[in-house]
Structures are given as structure tokens and as C-alpha cells.
Amino acid sequence: MENTIVNIRRKDDQFHTQAGWLDSRHSFSFGHHYDPSNTHHGLLLVSNDDVIRAGTGFDTHPHRDMEIVTWVLDGEVEHKDSQGNKGIIYPGLAQRMSAGTGIWHSEMNNSGTKDVHLVQMWVTPDTDSIKPSYEQLDINPELAKGGLVPIASGRGHNAAITIRQKGAVLWGGRLKAGEVVRVPEAKFAHVYVAGGSVDLEGAGTLKSGDAVRLAGAGRPKLTADSKTGAEVLIWEMADELVEA
């Protein structure tokens, strides 16, 4: 099947929030940034690339009926929630919070000197009003093997945190210079370049912060830059959100 490029979203064209303590780029409508034609892709509603300044963070706030995955690229962030969960999230530690019937949480950068850089992603659950829950898992050993690794899965993949959405899998890779992988075949896919740069078959060169939305695209090749390599996050999704 020929590649179908739905949309290439360059870093500089994304919604941008600058709040002093936070520098965030949003792949989709978020907060006061709203575009009715850009609310989701497949089951993915939020993909935020956040830099949180030292000694600051997101104070306690609520969520409901959402699967929230946090992936740290640099630095550390502390998670606390109303279910009594607490943990330090660092690069290679996958974290999932199922908001379910309702949960309050905070995400704080407790370092006095170093910013934290992370990507936070939200997908809809396949069942509403579940009991809130939390999971984290260090997958650095899997990432070190190369290729794409399941980070968060609704399909029972080994070495992945579990999300309550059987139609979605998040894959990640720390690709070495020149390494080639293929985007998983899916009805919908979202490719995000978290670091370095890649060449995506049918889309050309993508740099850090760029995203591509695919639909029915088959398994296009993704080639990491021959000098820098790349870190990528790819959502494989079997369905699309139906908004009321």
C-alpha cells in the first residue's frame, strides 16, 4: 500500500506555551490553544513536549477517564497522586497513570539547577469509569538492544507498561546513527521525533520536535540520521476517537 501522509507537523508550527517555568509545544489542541480541526489523531488526544524549569512543575490537578503516559528525555520529574503513588521518573522509565473515575496528581522538577524535558501523551481508554491506577517500568535494557520497543501497550506486550486501551501501542526507539526500522502497520500512526533526526519514507527529513500523522500507510521505513541517530515515539492505533 502506498504511504498516505495525513499531516506533517513541524516543531515551529505547533501550538506553543511559554509560561516562564514551562516551555511546551502541543501537537494537538490543548488548554487555551484550540483548533477544531486539530483535536486528535486516531486515539491520541495529547502529545506535549514539555521543558519544566528547575524547582517548578505542575501543581496538584485532576484528570478523569484518560490513559496518561509520561516519557522523560532528560532530567527527572517527581510524580505524586491521590492514590498514594509516588515516584521519580527518569529517562527510560515508562510511566502510566489511568485516571479512571478520577485522580489528582502533581509533577514536579525538584532539581535546583537542571530543567527536565519530557513528552506526555494521552489516549482515550476503551472502558470508562475504571478504578484509577498507576504503573512504572524501567525499559532501558530493552531500548539498549536497538530497534523499536513497546513502551505502553493495551495488547499485553512483554516489557511494556499496560494501558487500558486495546487499540493502542506506544513504541519507542533510541536509534543508532543510520539505523533503519519500519513504522508498525496500523490504521492510524503518529510518529514523533523526540531527538536527533530521521528520514521517513514518503515524508522526507524530520527533525527533533517534528511529528507526522499517518493513516493506512503500510510500514514505511524510518532511517535515523547517519551522524546524530534519533529518539522516536510512535503510536500504533487500530481505531479513531469518535467525538460526541
PDB file of N, CA and C in Angstrom, residues 97-181:
ATOM      1  N   MET A  97      -0.466   6.491  34.018  1.00  0.00           N
ATOM      2  CA  MET A  97      -1.484   6.764  35.017  1.00  0.00           C
ATOM      3  C   MET A  97      -2.848   6.634  34.352  1.00  0.00           C
ATOM      4  N   SER A  98      -3.669   5.731  34.877  1.00  0.00           N
ATOM      5  CA  SER A  98      -5.042   5.584  34.405  1.00  0.00           C
ATOM      6  C   SER A  98      -5.937   6.417  35.313  1.00  0.00           C
ATOM      7  N   ALA A  99      -6.516   7.490  34.764  1.00  0.00           N
ATOM      8  CA  ALA A  99      -7.274   8.421  35.594  1.00  0.00           C
ATOM      9  C   ALA A  99      -8.614   7.837  36.036  1.00  0.00           C
ATOM     10  N   GLY A 100      -9.233   7.040  35.164  1.00  0.00           N
ATOM     11  CA  GLY A 100     -10.474   6.359  35.528  1.00  0.00           C
ATOM     12  C   GLY A 100     -11.527   7.289  36.110  1.00  0.00           C
ATOM     13  N   THR A 101     -12.090   6.887  37.267  1.00  0.00           N
ATOM     14  CA  THR A 101     -13.170   7.647  37.885  1.00  0.00           C
ATOM     15  C   THR A 101     -12.713   8.991  38.446  1.00  0.00           C
ATOM     16  N   GLY A 102     -11.417   9.207  38.487  1.00  0.00           N
ATOM     17  CA  GLY A 102     -10.894  10.497  38.933  1.00  0.00           C
ATOM     18  C   GLY A 102      -9.651  10.351  39.776  1.00  0.00           C
ATOM     19  N   ILE A 103      -8.639  11.157  39.466  1.00  0.00           N
ATOM     20  CA  ILE A 103      -7.393  11.137  40.217  1.00  0.00           C
ATOM     21  C   ILE A 103      -6.789  12.540  40.214  1.00  0.00           C
ATOM     22  N   TRP A 104      -6.117  12.883  41.303  1.00  0.00           N
ATOM     23  CA  TRP A 104      -5.390  14.141  41.406  1.00  0.00           C
ATOM     24  C   TRP A 104      -3.899  13.807  41.447  1.00  0.00           C
ATOM     25  N   HIS A 105      -3.104  14.604  40.730  1.00  0.00           N
ATOM     26  CA  HIS A 105      -1.665  14.336  40.783  1.00  0.00           C
ATOM     27  C   HIS A 105      -0.862  15.608  40.545  1.00  0.00           C
ATOM     28  N   SER A 106       0.427  15.516  40.876  1.00  0.00           N
ATOM     29  CA  SER A 106       1.362  16.613  40.612  1.00  0.00           C
ATOM     30  C   SER A 106       2.597  16.035  39.937  1.00  0.00           C
ATOM     31  N   GLU A 107       3.284  16.894  39.187  1.00  0.00           N
ATOM     32  CA  GLU A 107       4.544  16.532  38.529  1.00  0.00           C
ATOM     33  C   GLU A 107       5.521  17.672  38.754  1.00  0.00           C
ATOM     34  N   MET A 108       6.532  17.418  39.579  1.00  0.00           N
ATOM     35  CA  MET A 108       7.417  18.482  39.997  1.00  0.00           C
ATOM     36  C   MET A 108       8.874  18.179  39.639  1.00  0.00           C
ATOM     37  N   ASN A 109       9.571  19.208  39.194  1.00  0.00           N
ATOM     38  CA  ASN A 109      11.015  19.129  38.968  1.00  0.00           C
ATOM     39  C   ASN A 109      11.693  19.657  40.222  1.00  0.00           C
ATOM     40  N   ASN A 110      12.170  18.740  41.055  1.00  0.00           N
ATOM     41  CA  ASN A 110      12.736  19.140  42.345  1.00  0.00           C
ATOM     42  C   ASN A 110      14.212  19.522  42.280  1.00  0.00           C
ATOM     43  N   SER A 111      14.810  19.413  41.108  1.00  0.00           N
ATOM     44  CA  SER A 111      16.201  19.833  40.969  1.00  0.00           C
ATOM     45  C   SER A 111      16.316  21.339  41.141  1.00  0.00           C
ATOM     46  N   GLY A 112      17.350  21.771  41.813  1.00  0.00           N
ATOM     47  CA  GLY A 112      17.548  23.203  41.976  1.00  0.00           C
ATOM     48  C   GLY A 112      18.272  23.848  40.818  1.00  0.00           C
ATOM     49  N   THR A 113      18.797  23.016  39.909  1.00  0.00           N
ATOM     50  CA  THR A 113      19.639  23.572  38.841  1.00  0.00           C
ATOM     51  C   THR A 113      19.278  23.092  37.432  1.00  0.00           C
ATOM     52  N   LYS A 114      18.672  21.919  37.297  1.00  0.00           N
ATOM     53  CA  LYS A 114      18.510  21.310  35.984  1.00  0.00           C
ATOM     54  C   LYS A 114      17.057  21.255  35.535  1.00  0.00           C
ATOM     55  N   ASP A 115      16.790  21.683  34.311  1.00  0.00           N
ATOM     56  CA  ASP A 115      15.461  21.552  33.727  1.00  0.00           C
ATOM     57  C   ASP A 115      15.177  20.081  33.435  1.00  0.00           C
ATOM     58  N   VAL A 116      13.898  19.735  33.345  1.00  0.00           N
ATOM     59  CA  VAL A 116      13.503  18.393  32.914  1.00  0.00           C
ATOM     60  C   VAL A 116      12.770  18.518  31.581  1.00  0.00           C
ATOM     61  N   HIS A 117      13.081  17.613  30.670  1.00  0.00           N
ATOM     62  CA  HIS A 117      12.469  17.599  29.342  1.00  0.00           C
ATOM     63  C   HIS A 117      11.712  16.283  29.194  1.00  0.00           C
ATOM     64  N   LEU A 118      10.419  16.365  28.910  1.00  0.00           N
ATOM     65  CA  LEU A 118       9.603  15.156  28.809  1.00  0.00           C
ATOM     66  C   LEU A 118       8.542  15.305  27.731  1.00  0.00           C
ATOM     67  N   VAL A 119       8.003  14.157  27.345  1.00  0.00           N
ATOM     68  CA  VAL A 119       6.851  14.124  26.445  1.00  0.00           C
ATOM     69  C   VAL A 119       5.717  13.434  27.190  1.00  0.00           C
ATOM     70  N   GLN A 120       4.566  14.101  27.251  1.00  0.00           N
ATOM     71  CA  GLN A 120       3.397  13.486  27.880  1.00  0.00           C
ATOM     72  C   GLN A 120       2.321  13.280  26.829  1.00  0.00           C
ATOM     73  N   MET A 121       1.734  12.068  26.842  1.00  0.00           N
ATOM     74  CA  MET A 121       0.788  11.662  25.811  1.00  0.00           C
ATOM     75  C   MET A 121      -0.477  11.089  26.451  1.00  0.00           C
ATOM     76  N   TRP A 122      -1.621  11.448  25.909  1.00  0.00           N
ATOM     77  CA  TRP A 122      -2.903  10.975  26.428  1.00  0.00           C
ATOM     78  C   TRP A 122      -3.652  10.226  25.328  1.00  0.00           C
ATOM     79  N   VAL A 123      -4.175   9.040  25.681  1.00  0.00           N
ATOM     80  CA  VAL A 123      -5.092   8.327  24.796  1.00  0.00           C
ATOM     81  C   VAL A 123      -6.361   8.013  25.570  1.00  0.00           C
ATOM     82  N   THR A 124      -7.451   7.875  24.849  1.00  0.00           N
ATOM     83  CA  THR A 124      -8.713   7.538  25.496  1.00  0.00           C
ATOM     84  C   THR A 124      -8.711   6.074  25.932  1.00  0.00           C
ATOM     85  N   PRO A 125      -9.329   5.749  27.072  1.00  0.00           N
ATOM     86  CA  PRO A 125      -9.457   4.345  27.487  1.00  0.00           C
ATOM     87  C   PRO A 125     -10.564   3.668  26.693  1.00  0.00           C
ATOM     88  N   ASP A 126     -10.539   2.325  26.633  1.00  0.00           N
ATOM     89  CA  ASP A 126     -11.628   1.634  25.956  1.00  0.00           C
ATOM     90  C   ASP A 126     -12.791   1.344  26.890  1.00  0.00           C
ATOM     91  N   THR A 127     -12.600   1.618  28.195  1.00  0.00           N
ATOM     92  CA  THR A 127     -13.668   1.462  29.182  1.00  0.00           C
ATOM     93  C   THR A 127     -13.656   2.660  30.118  1.00  0.00           C
ATOM     94  N   ASP A 128     -14.774   3.340  30.253  1.00  0.00           N
ATOM     95  CA  ASP A 128     -14.854   4.490  31.149  1.00  0.00           C
ATOM     96  C   ASP A 128     -15.057   4.051  32.591  1.00  0.00           C
ATOM     97  N   SER A 129     -14.742   4.957  33.491  1.00  0.00           N
ATOM     98  CA  SER A 129     -15.040   4.820  34.924  1.00  0.00           C
ATOM     99  C   SER A 129     -14.397   3.588  35.561  1.00  0.00           C
ATOM    100  N   ILE A 130     -13.154   3.292  35.152  1.00  0.00           N
ATOM    101  CA  ILE A 130     -12.414   2.233  35.818  1.00  0.00           C
ATOM    102  C   ILE A 130     -11.758   2.783  37.080  1.00  0.00           C
ATOM    103  N   LYS A 131     -11.269   1.895  37.928  1.00  0.00           N
ATOM    104  CA  LYS A 131     -10.566   2.318  39.124  1.00  0.00           C
ATOM    105  C   LYS A 131      -9.237   2.944  38.736  1.00  0.00           C
ATOM    106  N   PRO A 132      -8.898   4.138  39.253  1.00  0.00           N
ATOM    107  CA  PRO A 132      -7.618   4.763  38.921  1.00  0.00           C
ATOM    108  C   PRO A 132      -6.440   3.860  39.297  1.00  0.00           C
ATOM    109  N   SER A 133      -5.378   3.902  38.504  1.00  0.00           N
ATOM    110  CA  SER A 133      -4.210   3.079  38.795  1.00  0.00           C
ATOM    111  C   SER A 133      -2.958   3.716  38.208  1.00  0.00           C
ATOM    112  N   TYR A 134      -1.809   3.153  38.599  1.00  0.00           N
ATOM    113  CA  TYR A 134      -0.516   3.735  38.249  1.00  0.00           C
ATOM    114  C   TYR A 134       0.463   2.598  37.997  1.00  0.00           C
ATOM    115  N   GLU A 135       1.363   2.794  37.045  1.00  0.00           N
ATOM    116  CA  GLU A 135       2.394   1.798  36.777  1.00  0.00           C
ATOM    117  C   GLU A 135       3.633   2.479  36.219  1.00  0.00           C
ATOM    118  N   GLN A 136       4.818   1.975  36.618  1.00  0.00           N
ATOM    119  CA  GLN A 136       6.055   2.440  36.027  1.00  0.00           C
ATOM    120  C   GLN A 136       6.984   1.247  35.839  1.00  0.00           C
ATOM    121  N   LEU A 137       7.844   1.343  34.812  1.00  0.00           N
ATOM    122  CA  LEU A 137       8.710   0.226  34.476  1.00  0.00           C
ATOM    123  C   LEU A 137       9.943   0.743  33.746  1.00  0.00           C
ATOM    124  N   ASP A 138      11.126   0.326  34.211  1.00  0.00           N
ATOM    125  CA  ASP A 138      12.382   0.697  33.566  1.00  0.00           C
ATOM    126  C   ASP A 138      12.594  -0.213  32.362  1.00  0.00           C
ATOM    127  N   ILE A 139      12.629   0.366  31.166  1.00  0.00           N
ATOM    128  CA  ILE A 139      12.839  -0.440  29.965  1.00  0.00           C
ATOM    129  C   ILE A 139      14.159  -0.094  29.283  1.00  0.00           C
ATOM    130  N   ASN A 140      15.079   0.534  30.009  1.00  0.00           N
ATOM    131  CA  ASN A 140      16.386   0.850  29.439  1.00  0.00           C
ATOM    132  C   ASN A 140      17.093  -0.378  28.855  1.00  0.00           C
ATOM    133  N   PRO A 141      17.058  -1.543  29.536  1.00  0.00           N
ATOM    134  CA  PRO A 141      17.714  -2.712  28.946  1.00  0.00           C
ATOM    135  C   PRO A 141      17.149  -3.101  27.582  1.00  0.00           C
ATOM    136  N   GLU A 142      15.828  -2.964  27.411  1.00  0.00           N
ATOM    137  CA  GLU A 142      15.216  -3.280  26.126  1.00  0.00           C
ATOM    138  C   GLU A 142      15.605  -2.265  25.059  1.00  0.00           C
ATOM    139  N   LEU A 143      15.621  -0.998  25.432  1.00  0.00           N
ATOM    140  CA  LEU A 143      15.990   0.057  24.491  1.00  0.00           C
ATOM    141  C   LEU A 143      17.421  -0.119  23.998  1.00  0.00           C
ATOM    142  N   ALA A 144      18.287  -0.594  24.871  1.00  0.00           N
ATOM    143  CA  ALA A 144      19.698  -0.757  24.520  1.00  0.00           C
ATOM    144  C   ALA A 144      19.913  -1.806  23.432  1.00  0.00           C
ATOM    145  N   LYS A 145      18.923  -2.681  23.226  1.00  0.00           N
ATOM    146  CA  LYS A 145      19.044  -3.727  22.212  1.00  0.00           C
ATOM    147  C   LYS A 145      18.856  -3.175  20.805  1.00  0.00           C
ATOM    148  N   GLY A 146      18.337  -1.946  20.688  1.00  0.00           N
ATOM    149  CA  GLY A 146      18.106  -1.337  19.386  1.00  0.00           C
ATOM    150  C   GLY A 146      16.716  -1.614  18.852  1.00  0.00           C
ATOM    151  N   GLY A 147      16.386  -0.977  17.748  1.00  0.00           N
ATOM    152  CA  GLY A 147      15.075  -1.141  17.138  1.00  0.00           C
ATOM    153  C   GLY A 147      13.982  -0.455  17.925  1.00  0.00           C
ATOM    154  N   LEU A 148      12.742  -0.823  17.632  1.00  0.00           N
ATOM    155  CA  LEU A 148      11.588  -0.269  18.326  1.00  0.00           C
ATOM    156  C   LEU A 148      11.171  -1.199  19.453  1.00  0.00           C
ATOM    157  N   VAL A 149      10.832  -0.617  20.586  1.00  0.00           N
ATOM    158  CA  VAL A 149      10.478  -1.355  21.792  1.00  0.00           C
ATOM    159  C   VAL A 149       9.091  -0.914  22.245  1.00  0.00           C
ATOM    160  N   PRO A 150       8.186  -1.843  22.624  1.00  0.00           N
ATOM    161  CA  PRO A 150       6.901  -1.414  23.165  1.00  0.00           C
ATOM    162  C   PRO A 150       7.079  -0.748  24.523  1.00  0.00           C
ATOM    163  N   ILE A 151       6.602   0.475  24.650  1.00  0.00           N
ATOM    164  CA  ILE A 151       6.693   1.244  25.896  1.00  0.00           C
ATOM    165  C   ILE A 151       5.395   1.114  26.689  1.00  0.00           C
ATOM    166  N   ALA A 152       4.282   1.274  26.005  1.00  0.00           N
ATOM    167  CA  ALA A 152       2.966   1.186  26.639  1.00  0.00           C
ATOM    168  C   ALA A 152       2.045   0.445  25.693  1.00  0.00           C
ATOM    169  N   SER A 153       1.337  -0.563  26.213  1.00  0.00           N
ATOM    170  CA  SER A 153       0.549  -1.402  25.321  1.00  0.00           C
ATOM    171  C   SER A 153      -0.775  -1.820  25.946  1.00  0.00           C
ATOM    172  N   GLY A 154      -1.808  -1.821  25.123  1.00  0.00           N
ATOM    173  CA  GLY A 154      -3.095  -2.372  25.519  1.00  0.00           C
ATOM    174  C   GLY A 154      -3.271  -3.792  25.039  1.00  0.00           C
ATOM    175  N   ARG A 155      -2.175  -4.387  24.525  1.00  0.00           N
ATOM    176  CA  ARG A 155      -2.266  -5.722  23.918  1.00  0.00           C
ATOM    177  C   ARG A 155      -1.356  -6.741  24.607  1.00  0.00           C
ATOM    178  N   GLY A 156      -0.901  -6.429  25.805  1.00  0.00           N
ATOM    179  CA  GLY A 156      -0.163  -7.412  26.578  1.00  0.00           C
ATOM    180  C   GLY A 156       1.267  -7.652  26.159  1.00  0.00           C
ATOM    181  N   HIS A 157       1.900  -6.687  25.500  1.00  0.00           N
ATOM    182  CA  HIS A 157       3.306  -6.852  25.140  1.00  0.00           C
ATOM    183  C   HIS A 157       4.169  -7.013  26.393  1.00  0.00           C
ATOM    184  N   ASN A 158       5.142  -7.897  26.309  1.00  0.00           N
ATOM    185  CA  ASN A 158       6.110  -8.018  27.397  1.00  0.00           C
ATOM    186  C   ASN A 158       6.983  -6.772  27.448  1.00  0.00           C
ATOM    187  N   ALA A 159       7.519  -6.487  28.626  1.00  0.00           N
ATOM    188  CA  ALA A 159       8.436  -5.350  28.823  1.00  0.00           C
ATOM    189  C   ALA A 159       7.792  -4.021  28.460  1.00  0.00           C
ATOM    190  N   ALA A 160       6.492  -3.901  28.710  1.00  0.00           N
ATOM    191  CA  ALA A 160       5.790  -2.644  28.456  1.00  0.00           C
ATOM    192  C   ALA A 160       4.797  -2.403  29.588  1.00  0.00           C
ATOM    193  N   ILE A 161       4.586  -1.129  29.904  1.00  0.00           N
ATOM    194  CA  ILE A 161       3.522  -0.809  30.846  1.00  0.00           C
ATOM    195  C   ILE A 161       2.178  -1.037  30.152  1.00  0.00           C
ATOM    196  N   THR A 162       1.151  -1.286  30.948  1.00  0.00           N
ATOM    197  CA  THR A 162      -0.170  -1.634  30.411  1.00  0.00           C
ATOM    198  C   THR A 162      -1.078  -0.416  30.391  1.00  0.00           C
ATOM    199  N   ILE A 163      -1.692  -0.162  29.242  1.00  0.00           N
ATOM    200  CA  ILE A 163      -2.708   0.883  29.158  1.00  0.00           C
ATOM    201  C   ILE A 163      -4.060   0.225  28.929  1.00  0.00           C
ATOM    202  N   ARG A 164      -5.106   0.901  29.396  1.00  0.00           N
ATOM    203  CA  ARG A 164      -6.467   0.375  29.267  1.00  0.00           C
ATOM    204  C   ARG A 164      -7.071   0.828  27.944  1.00  0.00           C
ATOM    205  N   GLN A 165      -6.376   0.461  26.868  1.00  0.00           N
ATOM    206  CA  GLN A 165      -6.864   0.757  25.518  1.00  0.00           C
ATOM    207  C   GLN A 165      -6.265  -0.299  24.583  1.00  0.00           C
ATOM    208  N   LYS A 166      -7.074  -1.300  24.273  1.00  0.00           N
ATOM    209  CA  LYS A 166      -6.577  -2.422  23.473  1.00  0.00           C
ATOM    210  C   LYS A 166      -6.276  -2.034  22.035  1.00  0.00           C
ATOM    211  N   GLY A 167      -6.712  -0.857  21.626  1.00  0.00           N
ATOM    212  CA  GLY A 167      -6.460  -0.421  20.253  1.00  0.00           C
ATOM    213  C   GLY A 167      -5.204   0.400  20.079  1.00  0.00           C
ATOM    214  N   ALA A 168      -4.336   0.471  21.099  1.00  0.00           N
ATOM    215  CA  ALA A 168      -3.177   1.347  21.004  1.00  0.00           C
ATOM    216  C   ALA A 168      -1.923   0.722  21.600  1.00  0.00           C
ATOM    217  N   VAL A 169      -0.795   0.994  20.942  1.00  0.00           N
ATOM    218  CA  VAL A 169       0.529   0.618  21.444  1.00  0.00           C
ATOM    219  C   VAL A 169       1.472   1.781  21.184  1.00  0.00           C
ATOM    220  N   LEU A 170       2.255   2.141  22.198  1.00  0.00           N
ATOM    221  CA  LEU A 170       3.298   3.146  22.029  1.00  0.00           C
ATOM    222  C   LEU A 170       4.640   2.440  21.897  1.00  0.00           C
ATOM    223  N   TRP A 171       5.318   2.696  20.782  1.00  0.00           N
ATOM    224  CA  TRP A 171       6.654   2.157  20.531  1.00  0.00           C
ATOM    225  C   TRP A 171       7.683   3.270  20.674  1.00  0.00           C
ATOM    226  N   GLY A 172       8.854   2.923  21.177  1.00  0.00           N
ATOM    227  CA  GLY A 172       9.933   3.892  21.278  1.00  0.00           C
ATOM    228  C   GLY A 172      11.237   3.288  20.814  1.00  0.00           C
ATOM    229  N   GLY A 173      12.140   4.146  20.382  1.00  0.00           N
ATOM    230  CA  GLY A 173      13.446   3.661  19.955  1.00  0.00           C
ATOM    231  C   GLY A 173      14.509   4.719  20.129  1.00  0.00           C
ATOM    232  N   ARG A 174      15.656   4.304  20.638  1.00  0.00           N
ATOM    233  CA  ARG A 174      16.858   5.135  20.625  1.00  0.00           C
ATOM    234  C   ARG A 174      17.719   4.596  19.493  1.00  0.00           C
ATOM    235  N   LEU A 175      17.507   5.133  18.327  1.00  0.00           N
ATOM    236  CA  LEU A 175      18.100   4.582  17.121  1.00  0.00           C
ATOM    237  C   LEU A 175      19.531   5.072  16.934  1.00  0.00           C
ATOM    238  N   LYS A 176      20.422   4.145  16.644  1.00  0.00           N
ATOM    239  CA  LYS A 176      21.812   4.491  16.382  1.00  0.00           C
ATOM    240  C   LYS A 176      21.928   5.163  15.020  1.00  0.00           C
ATOM    241  N   ALA A 177      23.056   5.831  14.786  1.00  0.00           N
ATOM    242  CA  ALA A 177      23.278   6.510  13.517  1.00  0.00           C
ATOM    243  C   ALA A 177      23.076   5.547  12.355  1.00  0.00           C
ATOM    244  N   GLY A 178      22.193   5.914  11.428  1.00  0.00           N
ATOM    245  CA  GLY A 178      21.932   5.118  10.244  1.00  0.00           C
ATOM    246  C   GLY A 178      21.025   3.919  10.452  1.00  0.00           C
ATOM    247  N   GLU A 179      20.554   3.680  11.670  1.00  0.00           N
ATOM    248  CA  GLU A 179      19.696   2.521  11.938  1.00  0.00           C
ATOM    249  C   GLU A 179      18.355   2.677  11.215  1.00  0.00           C
ATOM    250  N   VAL A 180      17.848   1.558  10.681  1.00  0.00           N
ATOM    251  CA  VAL A 180      16.598   1.557   9.921  1.00  0.00           C
ATOM    252  C   VAL A 180      15.568   0.686  10.633  1.00  0.00           C
ATOM    253  N   VAL A 181      14.364   1.221  10.825  1.00  0.00           N
ATOM    254  CA  VAL A 181      13.235   0.457  11.354  1.00  0.00           C
ATOM    255  C   VAL A 181      12.038   0.743  10.460  1.00  0.00           C
TER     256      VAL A 181
END
